[in-house]
């Protein structure tokens, strides 16, 4: 039997990560935060003094990447290990998000990470979040969601998230960073950020996280899938 996948794509700051965790937990399914792979690759490149523009070296590095996701005590929140080093927090910075979007633009890098992502498709099901989950990696997903939000709202959410962690950033610099990253993700030639033809679009601006989850669960239930 084909193991079902729900894809949740969208730009950063649309709430994808949080929503994906909640939906996966409700269903009792596995989850894949695909952005982590690009973030860890960017970190590994930096640690090995590899240029973020050197596709020929980045692709084999991606292929050999020793990255592991470890489930922590706290529900389904995951720790990320790069060669046994806990990099959960280091990879979450804006700088690393930006570096990730640079390495993610290379087709050989994306190909190198393809099977690694598909390997997350394990019974009873997978909720996968990213940019190309519905268009490329799991094009046969049973439900495809594409979340949108205005740049201002996304920057504000990110600002509040970082503040809550004690990381103080400048809001307008954050808006600039987001715009730059969006542009790179949307304009790249391979797997650009765009909704799949059969994706359900949800504008999250006027919605709370709970409302977004409720909206997604309606689509999931329409397919005969029920919460665990
Ligand atoms: O989702 P997150 O912000 O962690 O992603 C970091 C970067 O990784 C994105 O800006 C994007 O360039 C890249 N990415 C991607 N494809 C994915 C997930 C992330 O290109 N499926």
Short mmCIF file of C-alpha atoms and ligand atoms in Angstrom, two decimals:
data_model
loop_
_atom_site.label_atom_id
_atom_site.label_comp_id
_atom_site.label_asym_id
_atom_site.label_seq_id
_atom_site.Cartn_x
_atom_site.Cartn_y
_atom_site.Cartn_z
CA UNK A 1 0.00 0.00 0.00
CA UNK A 2 1.12 3.51 -0.74
CA UNK A 3 2.07 5.26 2.50
CA UNK A 4 0.10 8.55 2.64
CA UNK A 5 1.88 11.90 2.72
CA UNK A 6 0.56 15.37 3.55
CA UNK A 7 2.74 18.18 2.25
CA UNK A 8 2.83 21.64 3.80
CA UNK A 9 4.82 24.11 1.71
CA UNK A 10 5.32 27.85 1.91
CA UNK A 11 7.81 30.58 2.63
CA UNK A 12 9.45 30.99 6.01
CA UNK A 13 7.34 32.62 8.69
CA UNK A 14 4.06 31.23 7.39
CA UNK A 15 3.80 28.95 10.41
CA UNK A 16 4.60 25.79 8.43
CA UNK A 17 6.82 24.25 11.08
CA UNK A 18 4.39 24.67 13.96
CA UNK A 19 1.40 23.57 11.90
CA UNK A 20 3.28 20.52 10.61
CA UNK A 21 4.15 19.43 14.16
CA UNK A 22 0.53 19.75 15.32
CA UNK A 23 -0.95 17.92 12.32
CA UNK A 24 1.62 15.10 12.62
CA UNK A 25 0.89 14.76 16.31
CA UNK A 26 -2.89 14.71 15.78
CA UNK A 27 -2.55 11.96 13.19
CA UNK A 28 0.23 10.07 14.94
CA UNK A 29 2.31 10.33 11.77
CA UNK A 30 6.02 10.95 11.17
CA UNK A 31 7.26 14.36 10.25
CA UNK A 32 9.92 15.80 7.97
CA UNK A 33 11.21 19.35 8.32
CA UNK A 34 13.11 19.39 5.03
CA UNK A 35 14.59 22.86 5.58
CA UNK A 36 16.77 21.34 8.30
CA UNK A 37 18.73 19.38 5.68
CA UNK A 38 19.64 22.55 3.77
CA UNK A 39 20.45 24.37 6.99
CA UNK A 40 22.70 21.55 8.21
CA UNK A 41 24.40 21.37 4.83
CA UNK A 42 25.13 25.11 4.96
CA UNK A 43 26.56 24.68 8.46
CA UNK A 44 28.70 21.71 7.42
CA UNK A 45 30.01 23.75 4.48
CA UNK A 46 30.95 26.60 6.79
CA UNK A 47 32.63 24.26 9.25
CA UNK A 48 34.67 22.71 6.44
CA UNK A 49 35.51 26.07 4.84
CA UNK A 50 33.61 25.17 1.70
CA UNK A 51 32.25 28.06 -0.32
CA UNK A 52 28.43 28.27 -0.45
CA UNK A 53 28.75 28.79 -4.20
CA UNK A 54 30.83 25.68 -4.97
CA UNK A 55 28.21 23.24 -6.29
CA UNK A 56 30.79 20.61 -7.26
CA UNK A 57 31.97 20.29 -3.65
CA UNK A 58 28.61 20.91 -1.98
CA UNK A 59 26.86 18.04 -3.79
CA UNK A 60 29.12 15.24 -2.45
CA UNK A 61 29.04 16.93 0.96
CA UNK A 62 25.21 16.73 0.85
CA UNK A 63 25.36 13.09 -0.21
CA UNK A 64 27.64 12.15 2.70
CA UNK A 65 26.00 14.42 5.30
CA UNK A 66 25.87 12.67 8.69
CA UNK A 67 22.68 14.28 9.96
CA UNK A 68 20.25 12.74 12.41
CA UNK A 69 16.91 13.80 13.81
CA UNK A 70 16.41 12.76 17.41
CA UNK A 71 13.01 12.81 19.04
CA UNK A 72 13.18 14.66 22.36
CA UNK A 73 11.05 14.26 25.46
CA UNK A 74 8.93 17.23 24.51
CA UNK A 75 6.25 15.71 22.34
CA UNK A 76 7.55 15.57 18.84
CA UNK A 77 10.09 18.33 18.94
CA UNK A 78 13.26 17.12 17.33
CA UNK A 79 16.93 17.67 18.05
CA UNK A 80 19.24 17.76 15.08
CA UNK A 81 22.67 16.16 15.18
CA UNK A 82 25.48 16.80 12.70
CA UNK A 83 28.18 14.20 13.25
CA UNK A 84 26.99 13.77 16.86
CA UNK A 85 27.15 17.54 17.51
CA UNK A 86 23.81 18.99 18.65
CA UNK A 87 23.14 21.75 16.10
CA UNK A 88 19.41 22.28 16.85
CA UNK A 89 19.84 25.91 17.85
CA UNK A 90 22.79 26.95 15.67
CA UNK A 91 20.94 26.09 12.46
CA UNK A 92 17.91 28.22 13.42
CA UNK A 93 19.58 31.62 12.99
CA UNK A 94 18.56 33.96 10.17
CA UNK A 95 22.10 33.80 8.81
CA UNK A 96 21.86 30.02 8.53
CA UNK A 97 18.44 30.29 6.84
CA UNK A 98 19.99 32.59 4.29
CA UNK A 99 23.02 30.35 3.81
CA UNK A 100 20.65 27.37 3.42
CA UNK A 101 18.78 29.11 0.61
CA UNK A 102 22.09 29.62 -1.22
CA UNK A 103 23.08 25.94 -1.16
CA UNK A 104 19.47 24.92 -1.89
CA UNK A 105 19.59 26.67 -5.27
CA UNK A 106 21.92 24.03 -6.76
CA UNK A 107 20.31 21.14 -8.64
CA UNK A 108 23.07 18.66 -7.75
CA UNK A 109 22.63 19.48 -4.07
CA UNK A 110 18.87 18.94 -4.32
CA UNK A 111 19.35 15.64 -6.15
CA UNK A 112 21.81 14.49 -3.49
CA UNK A 113 19.15 15.08 -0.80
CA UNK A 114 16.22 13.57 -2.68
CA UNK A 115 16.30 9.96 -1.49
CA UNK A 116 17.15 11.00 2.04
CA UNK A 117 13.88 12.96 2.15
CA UNK A 118 11.81 10.19 0.56
CA UNK A 119 13.15 7.76 3.17
CA UNK A 120 11.01 9.60 5.75
CA UNK A 121 7.92 8.09 4.14
CA UNK A 122 7.26 5.49 6.78
CA UNK A 123 3.98 3.89 7.90
CA UNK A 124 1.44 5.01 9.06
CA UNK A 125 2.12 8.30 7.22
CA UNK A 126 4.23 11.42 6.85
CA UNK A 127 3.62 15.14 7.19
CA UNK A 128 6.39 16.94 5.29
CA UNK A 129 7.13 20.65 5.31
CA UNK A 130 9.32 22.64 2.96
CA UNK A 131 9.28 24.44 -0.37
CA UNK A 132 9.02 21.61 -2.91
CA UNK A 133 7.35 18.83 -0.94
CA UNK A 134 4.17 18.91 -3.04
CA UNK A 135 5.81 19.82 -6.36
CA UNK A 136 8.85 17.50 -6.42
CA UNK A 137 9.64 15.27 -3.45
CA UNK A 138 6.15 13.90 -2.74
CA UNK A 139 4.31 14.87 -5.91
CA UNK A 140 1.83 12.02 -5.23
CA UNK A 141 0.86 13.36 -1.77
CA UNK A 142 -2.77 12.78 -0.78
CA UNK A 143 -3.20 16.34 0.55
CA UNK A 144 -1.07 19.31 -0.50
CA UNK A 145 -1.21 22.55 1.42
CA UNK A 146 0.47 25.83 0.48
CA UNK A 147 0.59 28.48 3.21
CA UNK A 148 0.97 32.16 2.45
CA UNK A 149 1.31 35.29 4.62
CA UNK A 150 2.34 38.88 3.97
CA UNK A 151 6.07 39.68 4.44
CA UNK A 152 5.24 42.08 7.28
CA UNK A 153 3.22 39.49 9.18
CA UNK A 154 5.88 36.83 8.63
CA UNK A 155 8.67 39.13 9.80
CA UNK A 156 6.66 40.05 12.88
CA UNK A 157 6.03 36.40 13.76
CA UNK A 158 9.70 35.62 13.33
CA UNK A 159 10.61 38.67 15.42
CA UNK A 160 8.36 37.50 18.24
CA UNK A 161 9.69 33.94 18.02
CA UNK A 162 13.29 35.13 18.26
CA UNK A 163 12.47 37.58 21.05
CA UNK A 164 10.87 34.78 23.03
CA UNK A 165 14.16 32.90 22.75
CA UNK A 166 16.05 35.96 23.98
CA UNK A 167 17.48 36.70 20.53
CA UNK A 168 17.11 40.39 19.72
CA UNK A 169 17.00 41.42 16.10
CA UNK A 170 16.04 44.47 14.12
CA UNK A 171 12.54 44.16 12.59
CA UNK A 172 13.28 46.01 9.36
CA UNK A 173 16.47 43.99 8.85
CA UNK A 174 14.31 40.89 9.27
CA UNK A 175 11.86 42.07 6.59
CA UNK A 176 14.82 42.71 4.25
CA UNK A 177 16.29 39.24 4.94
CA UNK A 178 12.93 37.60 4.29
CA UNK A 179 12.50 39.44 1.00
CA UNK A 180 15.99 38.46 -0.13
CA UNK A 181 15.45 34.80 0.79
CA UNK A 182 11.97 34.72 -0.86
CA UNK A 183 13.37 36.17 -4.05
CA UNK A 184 16.14 33.57 -4.17
CA UNK A 185 13.75 30.70 -3.37
CA UNK A 186 11.14 31.82 -5.91
CA UNK A 187 13.49 32.65 -8.76
CA UNK A 188 15.83 29.67 -8.64
CA UNK A 189 15.71 27.35 -11.63
CA UNK A 190 15.30 24.08 -9.73
CA UNK A 191 12.32 23.35 -7.50
CA UNK A 192 11.41 27.01 -6.92
CA UNK A 193 9.02 27.95 -4.14
CA UNK A 194 5.59 27.69 -5.75
CA UNK A 195 2.33 25.89 -5.05
CA UNK A 196 1.66 22.53 -6.71
CA UNK A 197 -1.15 22.67 -9.27
CA UNK A 198 -3.34 20.65 -6.92
CA UNK A 199 -2.35 22.46 -3.71
CA UNK A 200 -4.89 24.01 -1.37
CA UNK A 201 -3.88 27.61 -0.69
CA UNK A 202 -4.35 29.02 2.81
CA UNK A 203 -3.72 32.69 3.56
CA UNK A 204 -2.64 32.58 7.19
CA UNK A 205 -2.65 36.36 7.81
CA UNK A 206 -6.10 36.49 9.43
CA UNK A 207 -5.85 33.05 11.06
CA UNK A 208 -4.46 31.68 14.31
CA UNK A 209 -2.31 28.54 14.23
CA UNK A 210 -5.30 26.56 15.56
CA UNK A 211 -7.49 27.85 12.73
CA UNK A 212 -4.90 26.91 10.12
CA UNK A 213 -4.65 23.42 11.62
CA UNK A 214 -8.47 23.10 11.67
CA UNK A 215 -8.61 24.11 8.00
CA UNK A 216 -5.98 21.49 7.10
CA UNK A 217 -7.72 18.79 9.14
CA UNK A 218 -10.92 19.39 7.15
CA UNK A 219 -8.99 18.59 3.95
CA UNK A 220 -7.36 15.57 5.58
CA UNK A 221 -10.70 14.21 6.78
CA UNK A 222 -12.19 14.68 3.31
CA UNK A 223 -9.67 12.05 2.21
CA UNK A 224 -10.95 9.65 4.83
CA UNK A 225 -7.97 10.11 7.16
CA UNK A 226 -8.86 10.56 10.82
CA UNK A 227 -6.88 11.72 13.84
CA UNK A 228 -5.12 8.98 15.87
O1 LIG B 1 12.15 26.07 5.94
P1 LIG B 1 13.47 26.69 6.30
O2 LIG B 1 13.41 28.14 6.58
O3 LIG B 1 14.16 25.93 7.39
O4 LIG B 1 14.38 26.51 5.00
C1 LIG B 1 15.64 27.10 4.86
C2 LIG B 1 15.97 27.24 3.38
O5 LIG B 1 16.14 25.93 2.83
C3 LIG B 1 14.86 27.89 2.54
O6 LIG B 1 14.99 29.30 2.45
C4 LIG B 1 15.03 27.23 1.19
O7 LIG B 1 15.95 27.91 0.38
C5 LIG B 1 15.62 25.89 1.51
N1 LIG B 1 14.63 24.82 1.39
C6 LIG B 1 14.40 24.32 0.13
N2 LIG B 1 13.53 23.29 -0.03
C7 LIG B 1 12.90 22.75 1.01
C8 LIG B 1 13.08 23.28 2.30
C9 LIG B 1 13.96 24.34 2.47
O8 LIG B 1 14.97 24.80 -0.84
N3 LIG B 1 12.10 21.72 0.81
#
